[in-house]
Coordinates of N, CA and C in Angstrom, one line a residue:
M497 N -75.3 69.4 -29.2 CA -75.4 68.8 -30.5 C -74.8 67.4 -30.4
F498 N -75.5 66.4 -31.0 CA -75.1 65.0 -30.9 C -73.9 64.8 -31.8
N499 N -73.0 64.0 -31.2 CA -71.8 63.6 -31.9 C -72.0 62.2 -32.6
F500 N -72.5 62.3 -33.9 CA -72.8 61.0 -34.5 C -71.6 60.3 -35.0
F501 N -70.4 61.0 -34.9 CA -69.2 60.4 -35.5 C -68.3 59.8 -34.4
K502 N -68.8 59.8 -33.1 CA -68.0 59.3 -32.0 C -67.8 57.8 -32.2
K503 N -66.5 57.4 -32.2 CA -66.2 56.0 -32.4 C -66.6 55.1 -31.2
K504 N -67.3 54.1 -31.5 CA -67.8 53.2 -30.4 C -66.6 52.2 -30.0
K505 N -66.4 52.0 -28.7 CA -65.3 51.2 -28.3 C -65.6 49.7 -28.6
A506 N -64.6 49.0 -29.1 CA -64.8 47.6 -29.5 C -64.9 46.8 -28.2
K507 N -65.8 45.8 -28.3 CA -66.0 44.9 -27.2 C -64.9 43.9 -27.1
V508 N -64.4 43.7 -25.9 CA -63.3 42.8 -25.6 C -63.9 41.3 -25.6
H509 N -63.1 40.4 -26.2 CA -63.5 39.0 -26.3 C -62.3 38.1 -26.4
I510 N -62.5 36.8 -26.5 CA -61.4 35.9 -26.5 C -60.3 36.2 -27.5
N511 N -60.7 36.7 -28.7 CA -59.8 36.9 -29.8 C -59.1 38.3 -29.7
S512 N -59.4 39.0 -28.6 CA -58.7 40.3 -28.4 C -57.3 40.1 -28.0
V513 N -56.9 38.9 -27.7 CA -55.5 38.5 -27.4 C -55.2 37.3 -28.2
S514 N -54.0 37.3 -28.8 CA -53.6 36.1 -29.6 C -52.2 35.6 -29.0
I515 N -52.0 34.3 -29.0 CA -50.7 33.8 -28.5 C -50.1 32.8 -29.5
P516 N -48.8 32.6 -29.4 CA -48.2 31.5 -30.3 C -48.8 30.2 -30.0
H517 N -49.0 29.4 -31.0 CA -49.5 28.0 -30.7 C -48.6 26.9 -31.2
F518 N -47.4 27.3 -31.7 CA -46.3 26.4 -32.1 C -46.7 25.4 -33.1
G519 N -47.7 25.7 -33.9 CA -48.2 24.7 -34.9 C -48.9 23.5 -34.4
W520 N -49.3 23.6 -33.1 CA -50.0 22.5 -32.5 C -51.4 22.4 -33.0
D521 N -52.1 21.3 -32.8 CA -53.4 21.2 -33.3 C -54.5 21.8 -32.4
K522 N -55.3 22.7 -33.0 CA -56.4 23.3 -32.3 C -57.5 22.2 -32.0
V523 N -57.9 22.0 -30.8 CA -58.9 21.0 -30.5 C -60.1 21.6 -29.9
E524 N -60.1 22.9 -29.5 CA -61.3 23.5 -29.0 C -61.2 25.0 -29.1
E525 N -62.4 25.6 -29.4 CA -62.5 27.1 -29.5 C -63.9 27.5 -29.2
N526 N -64.1 28.3 -28.2 CA -65.4 28.9 -27.9 C -65.2 30.3 -27.4
E527 N -66.2 30.9 -26.8 CA -66.1 32.3 -26.3 C -65.2 32.4 -25.1
S528 N -64.9 31.3 -24.4 CA -64.1 31.4 -23.2 C -62.7 30.8 -23.2
R529 N -62.5 29.9 -24.2 CA -61.2 29.3 -24.3 C -60.8 28.8 -25.7
I530 N -59.5 28.8 -26.0 CA -59.0 28.1 -27.2 C -57.8 27.2 -26.7
I531 N -57.8 26.0 -27.2 CA -56.9 25.0 -26.8 C -56.2 24.4 -28.0
W532 N -54.8 24.3 -27.9 CA -54.0 23.6 -28.9 C -53.3 22.5 -28.2
V533 N -53.1 21.3 -28.9 CA -52.5 20.2 -28.2 C -51.4 19.7 -29.1
N534 N -50.3 19.3 -28.5 CA -49.2 18.6 -29.1 C -49.1 17.2 -28.5
P535 N -49.7 16.2 -29.1 CA -49.8 14.9 -28.5 C -48.4 14.2 -28.4
E536 N -47.5 14.6 -29.3 CA -46.1 14.0 -29.3 C -45.4 14.4 -28.0
Q537 N -45.7 15.5 -27.4 CA -45.0 15.9 -26.2 C -46.0 15.9 -25.0
S538 N -47.1 15.3 -25.1 CA -48.1 15.3 -24.1 C -48.3 16.6 -23.4
A539 N -48.5 17.7 -24.3 CA -48.6 19.0 -23.8 C -49.7 19.8 -24.5
L540 N -50.1 20.8 -23.9 CA -51.1 21.7 -24.5 C -50.9 23.2 -24.1
I541 N -51.3 24.1 -25.0 CA -51.3 25.5 -24.6 C -52.7 26.0 -24.9
S542 N -53.1 26.9 -24.0 CA -54.5 27.4 -24.0 C -54.6 28.8 -23.7
L543 N -55.6 29.5 -24.2 CA -55.9 30.9 -23.9 C -57.3 30.9 -23.3
Y544 N -57.5 31.6 -22.2 CA -58.8 31.7 -21.5 C -59.2 33.1 -21.4
F545 N -60.5 33.4 -21.5 CA -61.0 34.7 -21.3 C -62.1 34.6 -20.2
F546 N -61.9 35.3 -19.1 CA -62.9 35.3 -18.0 C -63.6 36.7 -18.0
D547 N -64.9 36.7 -18.3 CA -65.6 38.0 -18.4 C -66.2 38.3 -17.0
L548 N -65.4 38.3 -16.0 CA -65.8 38.6 -14.6 C -64.6 39.1 -13.8
Q549 N -64.9 39.7 -12.7 CA -63.8 40.2 -11.9 C -62.8 39.2 -11.4
P550 N -61.5 39.4 -11.6 CA -60.5 38.4 -11.2 C -60.6 38.1 -9.7
D551 N -60.2 36.9 -9.4 CA -60.2 36.5 -8.0 C -58.8 36.5 -7.3
L552 N -57.9 37.2 -8.0 CA -56.6 37.4 -7.4 C -56.7 38.3 -6.2
P553 N -56.0 37.9 -5.1 CA -56.0 38.8 -3.9 C -55.3 40.1 -4.0
T554 N -54.2 40.1 -4.9 CA -53.4 41.3 -5.1 C -52.6 41.1 -6.4
I555 N -52.0 42.1 -6.9 CA -51.0 42.0 -7.9 C -49.8 42.8 -7.6
K556 N -49.8 43.4 -6.4 CA -48.7 44.3 -6.0 C -47.8 43.6 -4.9
D557 N -48.4 42.7 -4.1 CA -47.7 42.1 -3.0 C -47.3 40.7 -3.4
T558 N -46.1 40.5 -3.9 CA -45.6 39.2 -4.3 C -45.6 38.1 -3.2
D559 N -45.2 38.5 -2.0 CA -45.2 37.6 -0.9 C -46.6 37.1 -0.6
H560 N -47.6 38.0 -0.6 CA -49.0 37.6 -0.4 C -49.5 36.6 -1.5
L561 N -49.1 36.9 -2.7 CA -49.5 36.1 -3.9 C -48.9 34.7 -3.7
R562 N -47.7 34.6 -3.3 CA -47.0 33.3 -3.1 C -47.7 32.5 -2.0
D563 N -48.0 33.2 -0.9 CA -48.6 32.5 0.2 C -50.0 32.0 -0.2
F564 N -50.8 32.8 -1.0 CA -52.1 32.5 -1.5 C -52.0 31.2 -2.4
H565 N -51.1 31.2 -3.3 CA -51.0 30.1 -4.2 C -50.4 28.8 -3.6
R566 N -49.4 29.0 -2.7 CA -48.8 27.8 -2.1 C -49.9 27.0 -1.3
K567 N -50.7 27.8 -0.5 CA -51.7 27.1 0.3 C -52.8 26.5 -0.6
S568 N -53.2 27.1 -1.6 CA -54.2 26.6 -2.5 C -53.8 25.4 -3.2
I569 N -52.6 25.4 -3.8 CA -52.1 24.2 -4.6 C -51.7 23.0 -3.6
A570 N -51.2 23.4 -2.4 CA -50.9 22.3 -1.5 C -52.1 21.6 -1.0
A571 N -53.2 22.3 -0.9 CA -54.5 21.7 -0.5 C -55.0 20.7 -1.5
S572 N -54.5 20.8 -2.7 CA -54.8 19.8 -3.8 C -53.7 18.8 -4.0
G573 N -52.7 18.8 -3.1 CA -51.7 17.8 -3.1 C -50.5 18.2 -3.9
G574 N -50.5 19.4 -4.5 CA -49.4 19.9 -5.4 C -48.5 20.8 -4.7
G575 N -47.7 21.5 -5.5 CA -46.7 22.5 -5.0 C -46.4 23.5 -6.0
I576 N -45.7 24.6 -5.5 CA -45.3 25.7 -6.5 C -43.9 25.5 -6.9
I577 N -43.6 25.8 -8.2 CA -42.3 25.9 -8.7 C -41.9 27.4 -8.8
E578 N -42.9 28.2 -9.2 CA -42.6 29.7 -9.4 C -43.9 30.4 -9.2
V579 N -43.8 31.6 -8.5 CA -44.9 32.6 -8.5 C -44.2 33.9 -8.5
N580 N -44.5 34.7 -9.6 CA -43.9 36.0 -9.7 C -44.8 37.0 -10.4
T581 N -44.6 38.3 -10.1 CA -45.3 39.3 -10.8 C -44.4 39.8 -11.9
L582 N -45.0 40.3 -13.0 CA -44.3 40.8 -14.2 C -45.2 41.7 -15.0
K583 N -44.6 42.3 -16.0 CA -45.4 43.1 -16.9 C -45.3 42.4 -18.3
V584 N -46.5 42.2 -18.9 CA -46.6 41.6 -20.2 C -47.0 42.8 -21.1
Q585 N -46.0 43.3 -21.9 CA -46.3 44.4 -22.7 C -46.9 45.6 -21.9
N586 N -46.4 45.8 -20.8 CA -46.8 46.9 -19.9 C -48.1 46.6 -19.1
F587 N -48.6 45.5 -19.2 CA -49.8 45.1 -18.4 C -49.3 44.3 -17.2
P588 N -49.6 44.7 -16.0 CA -49.2 44.0 -14.8 C -49.9 42.6 -14.9
S589 N -49.1 41.5 -14.6 CA -49.5 40.2 -14.7 C -48.9 39.3 -13.6
V590 N -49.4 38.1 -13.5 CA -48.9 37.1 -12.5 C -48.5 35.8 -13.3
K591 N -47.3 35.4 -13.0 CA -46.8 34.1 -13.6 C -46.7 33.1 -12.5
T592 N -47.2 31.9 -12.8 CA -47.1 30.7 -11.9 C -46.7 29.5 -12.6
I593 N -46.0 28.6 -11.9 CA -45.7 27.3 -12.4 C -46.0 26.3 -11.2
F594 N -46.9 25.4 -11.4 CA -47.3 24.4 -10.4 C -46.9 23.0 -10.8
K595 N -46.8 22.1 -9.8 CA -46.6 20.7 -10.1 C -47.7 19.9 -9.4
V596 N -48.3 18.9 -10.0 CA -49.4 18.2 -9.4 C -49.1 16.7 -9.7
P597 N -49.0 15.8 -8.6 CA -48.8 14.4 -8.8 C -49.8 13.7 -9.6
Q598 N -49.4 12.8 -10.5 CA -50.4 12.1 -11.3 C -50.8 10.8 -10.5
A599 N -51.9 10.2 -10.9 CA -52.4 9.1 -10.2 C -51.5 7.9 -10.1
E600 N -50.8 7.6 -11.2 CA -49.9 6.4 -11.2 C -48.5 6.8 -10.8
S601 N -47.9 7.7 -11.6 CA -46.5 8.1 -11.3 C -46.2 9.4 -12.1
G602 N -45.2 10.1 -11.7 CA -44.8 11.3 -12.4 C -45.7 12.5 -12.0
M603 N -45.4 13.6 -12.7 CA -46.0 14.9 -12.4 C -46.6 15.5 -13.6
T604 N -47.6 16.3 -13.4 CA -48.1 17.3 -14.4 C -47.7 18.7 -14.0
Y605 N -47.1 19.4 -15.0 CA -46.6 20.8 -14.7 C -47.6 21.7 -15.4
I606 N -48.0 22.8 -14.7 CA -48.9 23.8 -15.2 C -48.3 25.1 -15.1
A607 N -47.9 25.7 -16.2 CA -47.4 27.1 -16.2 C -48.4 28.0 -16.8
S608 N -48.6 29.2 -16.1 CA -49.6 30.1 -16.6 C -49.3 31.5 -16.3
V609 N -49.8 32.4 -17.1 CA -49.7 33.8 -16.9 C -51.1 34.4 -16.9
T610 N -51.5 35.1 -15.8 CA -52.8 35.7 -15.7 C -52.6 37.2 -15.9
I611 N -53.4 37.8 -16.8 CA -53.4 39.2 -17.2 C -54.7 39.8 -16.7
P612 N -54.8 40.3 -15.5 CA -56.0 40.8 -15.0 C -56.4 42.2 -15.3
F613 N -57.6 42.5 -15.4 CA -58.2 43.9 -15.5 C -59.3 44.0 -14.5
K614 N -59.9 45.2 -14.4 CA -60.9 45.4 -13.3 C -62.0 44.4 -13.4
N615 N -62.5 44.2 -14.6 CA -63.8 43.3 -14.7 C -63.6 42.1 -15.6
C616 N -62.4 41.8 -15.9 CA -62.2 40.6 -16.7 C -60.7 40.2 -16.6
S617 N -60.3 39.1 -17.2 CA -58.9 38.7 -17.3 C -58.7 37.7 -18.4
F618 N -57.4 37.6 -18.8 CA -57.0 36.6 -19.8 C -56.0 35.7 -19.1
V619 N -56.0 34.4 -19.4 CA -55.0 33.5 -18.8 C -54.4 32.7 -20.0
I620 N -53.1 32.7 -20.0 CA -52.3 31.8 -20.9 C -51.8 30.7 -20.1
K621 N -52.1 29.4 -20.6 CA -51.7 28.3 -19.8 C -51.0 27.2 -20.6
V622 N -49.9 26.7 -20.1 CA -49.3 25.5 -20.7 C -49.3 24.4 -19.7
Q623 N -49.7 23.2 -20.2 CA -49.8 22.0 -19.3 C -49.0 20.9 -20.0
A624 N -48.1 20.3 -19.3 CA -47.3 19.2 -19.8 C -47.2 18.1 -18.8
V625 N -47.3 16.9 -19.2 CA -47.4 15.7 -18.3 C -46.2 14.8 -18.5
E626 N -45.7 14.2 -17.4 CA -44.7 13.1 -17.5 C -45.4 11.8 -18.0
A627 N -44.9 11.3 -19.1 CA -45.4 10.1 -19.7 C -44.3 9.1 -19.9
G628 N -44.7 7.8 -20.0 CA -43.7 6.8 -20.2 C -42.9 6.6 -18.9
T629 N -41.6 6.4 -19.1 CA -40.7 6.3 -17.9 C -40.5 7.6 -17.2
T630 N -40.9 7.7 -15.9 CA -40.9 8.9 -15.2 C -39.7 9.0 -14.2
G631 N -39.3 10.2 -13.8 CA -38.4 10.3 -12.7 C -36.9 10.3 -13.1
I632 N -36.6 10.2 -14.4 CA -35.2 10.2 -14.8 C -34.4 11.4 -14.4
R633 N -35.0 12.6 -14.7 CA -34.4 13.8 -14.3 C -34.1 13.9 -12.8
D634 N -35.1 13.6 -12.0 CA -34.9 13.6 -10.6 C -33.8 12.7 -10.1
T635 N -33.8 11.4 -10.7 CA -32.9 10.4 -10.2 C -31.4 10.8 -10.5
V636 N -31.2 11.2 -11.7 CA -29.8 11.6 -12.2 C -29.3 12.8 -11.4
I637 N -30.1 13.8 -11.2 CA -29.6 15.0 -10.5 C -29.5 14.7 -9.0
L638 N -30.4 13.9 -8.5 CA -30.3 13.6 -7.1 C -29.0 12.8 -6.8
S639 N -28.6 11.9 -7.7 CA -27.4 11.2 -7.6 C -26.2 12.1 -7.6
K640 N -26.2 13.1 -8.5 CA -25.1 14.0 -8.5 C -25.0 14.9 -7.3
L641 N -26.1 15.3 -6.7 CA -26.1 16.2 -5.6 C -25.8 15.4 -4.3
L642 N -26.1 14.1 -4.3 CA -25.7 13.3 -3.2 C -24.2 13.1 -3.2
E643 N -23.6 12.9 -4.4 CA -22.2 12.8 -4.5 C -21.4 14.0 -4.1
S644 N -22.0 15.2 -4.4 CA -21.4 16.4 -4.1 C -21.7 16.9 -2.6
E645 N -22.6 16.1 -2.0 CA -23.0 16.3 -0.6 C -23.9 17.6 -0.4
E646 N -24.4 18.1 -1.6 CA -25.4 19.2 -1.5 C -26.7 18.7 -0.9
V647 N -26.9 17.4 -1.1 CA -28.1 16.7 -0.6 C -27.6 15.5 0.2
S648 N -28.3 15.2 1.3 CA -27.8 14.1 2.2 C -29.0 13.3 2.8
F649 N -28.7 12.1 3.3 CA -29.7 11.4 4.0 C -29.5 11.5 5.5
D650 N -30.6 11.7 6.2 CA -30.5 11.8 7.7 C -31.7 10.9 8.2
N651 N -31.4 9.8 8.8 CA -32.4 8.9 9.3 C -33.4 8.5 8.2
D652 N -32.8 8.1 7.0 CA -33.5 7.7 5.8 C -34.3 8.8 5.2
D653 N -34.2 10.0 5.7 CA -34.9 11.2 5.1 C -33.9 12.0 4.3
L654 N -34.4 12.5 3.1 CA -33.5 13.3 2.3 C -33.5 14.7 2.9
Q655 N -32.3 15.3 3.0 CA -32.2 16.6 3.5 C -31.7 17.6 2.4
N656 N -32.4 18.7 2.3 CA -32.0 19.8 1.3 C -32.4 19.4 -0.1
W657 N -33.4 18.5 -0.3 CA -33.8 18.1 -1.6 C -35.2 18.7 -1.9
F658 N -36.2 18.5 -1.1 CA -37.5 19.0 -1.2 C -37.6 20.3 -0.5
E659 N -38.1 21.4 -1.2 CA -38.2 22.7 -0.5 C -39.0 23.7 -1.3
D660 N -39.9 24.3 -0.6 CA -40.7 25.4 -1.3 C -39.7 26.5 -1.8
P661 N -39.8 27.0 -3.0 CA -38.8 27.9 -3.5 C -38.6 29.2 -2.8
Y662 N -39.6 29.6 -2.0 CA -39.6 30.9 -1.3 C -39.7 30.8 0.2
D663 N -40.2 29.7 0.7 CA -40.4 29.6 2.2 C -40.0 28.2 2.6
P664 N -38.7 28.1 3.1 CA -38.2 26.8 3.5 C -38.9 26.2 4.7
T665 N -39.8 27.0 5.4 CA -40.5 26.4 6.6 C -41.8 25.8 6.2
F666 N -42.2 26.0 4.9 CA -43.5 25.4 4.5 C -43.3 23.9 4.0
K667 N -44.1 23.0 4.6 CA -43.8 21.6 4.4 C -45.0 20.8 3.8
E668 N -46.0 21.5 3.4 CA -47.3 20.8 2.9 C -47.3 20.6 1.4
G669 N -48.1 19.7 1.0 CA -48.3 19.4 -0.4 C -47.1 18.6 -1.0
T670 N -46.9 18.7 -2.3 CA -45.7 18.1 -3.0 C -44.7 19.2 -3.3
L671 N -43.7 19.2 -2.5 CA -42.8 20.3 -2.6 C -41.9 20.2 -3.8
M672 N -41.4 21.4 -4.3 CA -40.4 21.4 -5.4 C -39.2 20.7 -4.9
N673 N -38.5 20.0 -5.9 CA -37.2 19.4 -5.6 C -36.1 20.1 -6.4
K674 N -34.9 19.8 -6.0 CA -33.7 20.5 -6.6 C -33.6 20.3 -8.1
S675 N -34.1 19.1 -8.6 CA -33.9 18.9 -10.0 C -34.9 19.7 -10.9
E676 N -35.9 20.4 -10.2 CA -36.8 21.2 -10.9 C -36.4 22.6 -11.1
Q677 N -35.2 23.0 -10.7 CA -34.6 24.3 -10.9 C -34.4 24.5 -12.4
E678 N -34.5 25.8 -12.8 CA -34.4 26.1 -14.2 C -33.1 25.8 -14.8
Q679 N -32.0 25.8 -14.0 CA -30.7 25.6 -14.4 C -30.5 24.2 -15.1
Y680 N -31.4 23.3 -14.8 CA -31.2 21.9 -15.3 C -32.1 21.7 -16.6
D681 N -32.9 22.7 -17.0 CA -33.7 22.5 -18.2 C -32.9 22.2 -19.5
A682 N -31.8 22.8 -19.6 CA -31.0 22.6 -20.9 C -30.6 21.2 -21.0
E683 N -30.4 20.5 -19.9 CA -30.0 19.1 -19.9 C -31.1 18.1 -20.2
Y684 N -32.4 18.6 -20.1 CA -33.5 17.8 -20.3 C -34.6 18.6 -21.1
P685 N -34.3 18.8 -22.4 CA -35.2 19.6 -23.2 C -36.6 19.0 -23.4
Q686 N -36.7 17.7 -23.3 CA -38.0 17.0 -23.5 C -38.7 16.8 -22.2
H687 N -38.2 17.2 -21.1 CA -38.9 17.0 -19.8 C -40.1 17.9 -19.8
P688 N -41.2 17.5 -19.3 CA -42.5 18.3 -19.3 C -42.3 19.7 -18.6
L689 N -41.5 19.7 -17.5 CA -41.3 21.0 -16.9 C -40.5 22.0 -17.8
T690 N -39.5 21.5 -18.5 CA -38.8 22.3 -19.5 C -39.7 22.8 -20.6
I691 N -40.5 21.9 -21.1 CA -41.5 22.3 -22.2 C -42.5 23.3 -21.6
A692 N -43.0 23.2 -20.4 CA -43.9 24.1 -19.9 C -43.2 25.5 -19.7
R693 N -42.0 25.5 -19.1 CA -41.3 26.7 -18.8 C -40.9 27.5 -20.0
I694 N -40.4 26.8 -21.0 CA -40.0 27.4 -22.3 C -41.2 27.9 -23.0
S695 N -42.2 27.1 -23.1 CA -43.4 27.5 -23.9 C -44.1 28.7 -23.3
I696 N -44.2 28.8 -21.9 CA -44.9 30.0 -21.3 C -44.0 31.2 -21.5
N697 N -42.7 31.1 -21.4 CA -41.9 32.2 -21.7 C -42.0 32.8 -23.1
K698 N -42.1 31.8 -24.0 CA -42.2 32.2 -25.5 C -43.6 32.9 -25.7
A699 N -44.6 32.4 -25.0 CA -45.9 33.0 -25.1 C -46.0 34.4 -24.6
I700 N -45.3 34.6 -23.5 CA -45.2 36.0 -22.9 C -44.5 36.9 -23.9
Q701 N -43.5 36.5 -24.6 CA -42.7 37.3 -25.5 C -43.5 37.6 -26.8
E702 N -44.4 36.7 -27.2 CA -45.0 36.8 -28.5 C -46.5 37.1 -28.5
V703 N -47.1 37.3 -27.3 CA -48.5 37.6 -27.2 C -48.8 38.9 -27.9
V704 N -50.0 39.0 -28.5 CA -50.4 40.2 -29.2 C -51.7 40.6 -28.7
F705 N -51.8 41.9 -28.3 CA -53.1 42.5 -27.8 C -53.7 43.4 -28.9
K706 N -55.0 43.2 -29.0 CA -55.7 44.1 -30.0 C -55.9 45.4 -29.3
P707 N -56.2 46.5 -30.1 CA -56.3 47.8 -29.6 C -57.3 48.0 -28.4
E708 N -58.4 47.2 -28.5 CA -59.5 47.4 -27.5 C -59.0 47.0 -26.0
I709 N -57.9 46.3 -25.9 CA -57.4 45.9 -24.6 C -57.0 47.2 -23.9
K710 N -56.4 48.1 -24.6 CA -55.9 49.4 -24.0 C -57.0 50.2 -23.3
D711 N -58.3 50.0 -23.7 CA -59.4 50.7 -23.0 C -59.9 50.1 -21.8
L712 N -59.4 48.9 -21.4 CA -59.9 48.3 -20.2 C -59.3 48.9 -18.9
P713 N -60.2 49.2 -17.9 CA -59.7 49.7 -16.7 C -58.8 48.7 -15.9
A714 N -57.8 49.2 -15.3 CA -56.8 48.3 -14.7 C -57.3 47.6 -13.5
F715 N -56.7 46.5 -13.2 CA -57.0 45.7 -12.0 C -56.4 46.4 -10.8
K716 N -57.1 46.6 -9.7 CA -56.6 47.3 -8.5 C -56.3 46.2 -7.4

């Protein structure tokens, strides 16, 4: 006998996930992405929906993920600040923070969380750029660390300042520096890295999943 009352599963789409947008201005919305911009902070937050199999190599081997991302971003001249696995409301996810040099001066920081499933994925991304006078955070903290001798000069090269956060032997791309550690964010609340890091953490805490997300097969 036919079951005419069987409930049809809702189709997953971009609005199956909602994120905090901090009152920023929505500048784009379509089937694959929604973008909000805060021009005062030279920052944006965006939600992406990819209706295809994720290209992540793994979600279980953190070391493999870090190696995958550091090589990829270094090939583009950038570097990693953070690569970690976590659960976002019980969904296994990957969090990354990258730095990319800007053409003139300063850095662009890109923080994102990828929530992958077997045949699709959602990505929450915060991008913040250094504008105006750049390098203040770096200069002040470098001066302090030189004074405390945590950082030193050797043949005009800085020692113990630039370093991949997980692999000190890796020397390619634009490496993370000591001033970009999270412990300094409170001293520089308007720095783009602080904005990116705080905003992505808030997005993780406040993301809302519609019921249809629970029916998606897991990423393996």
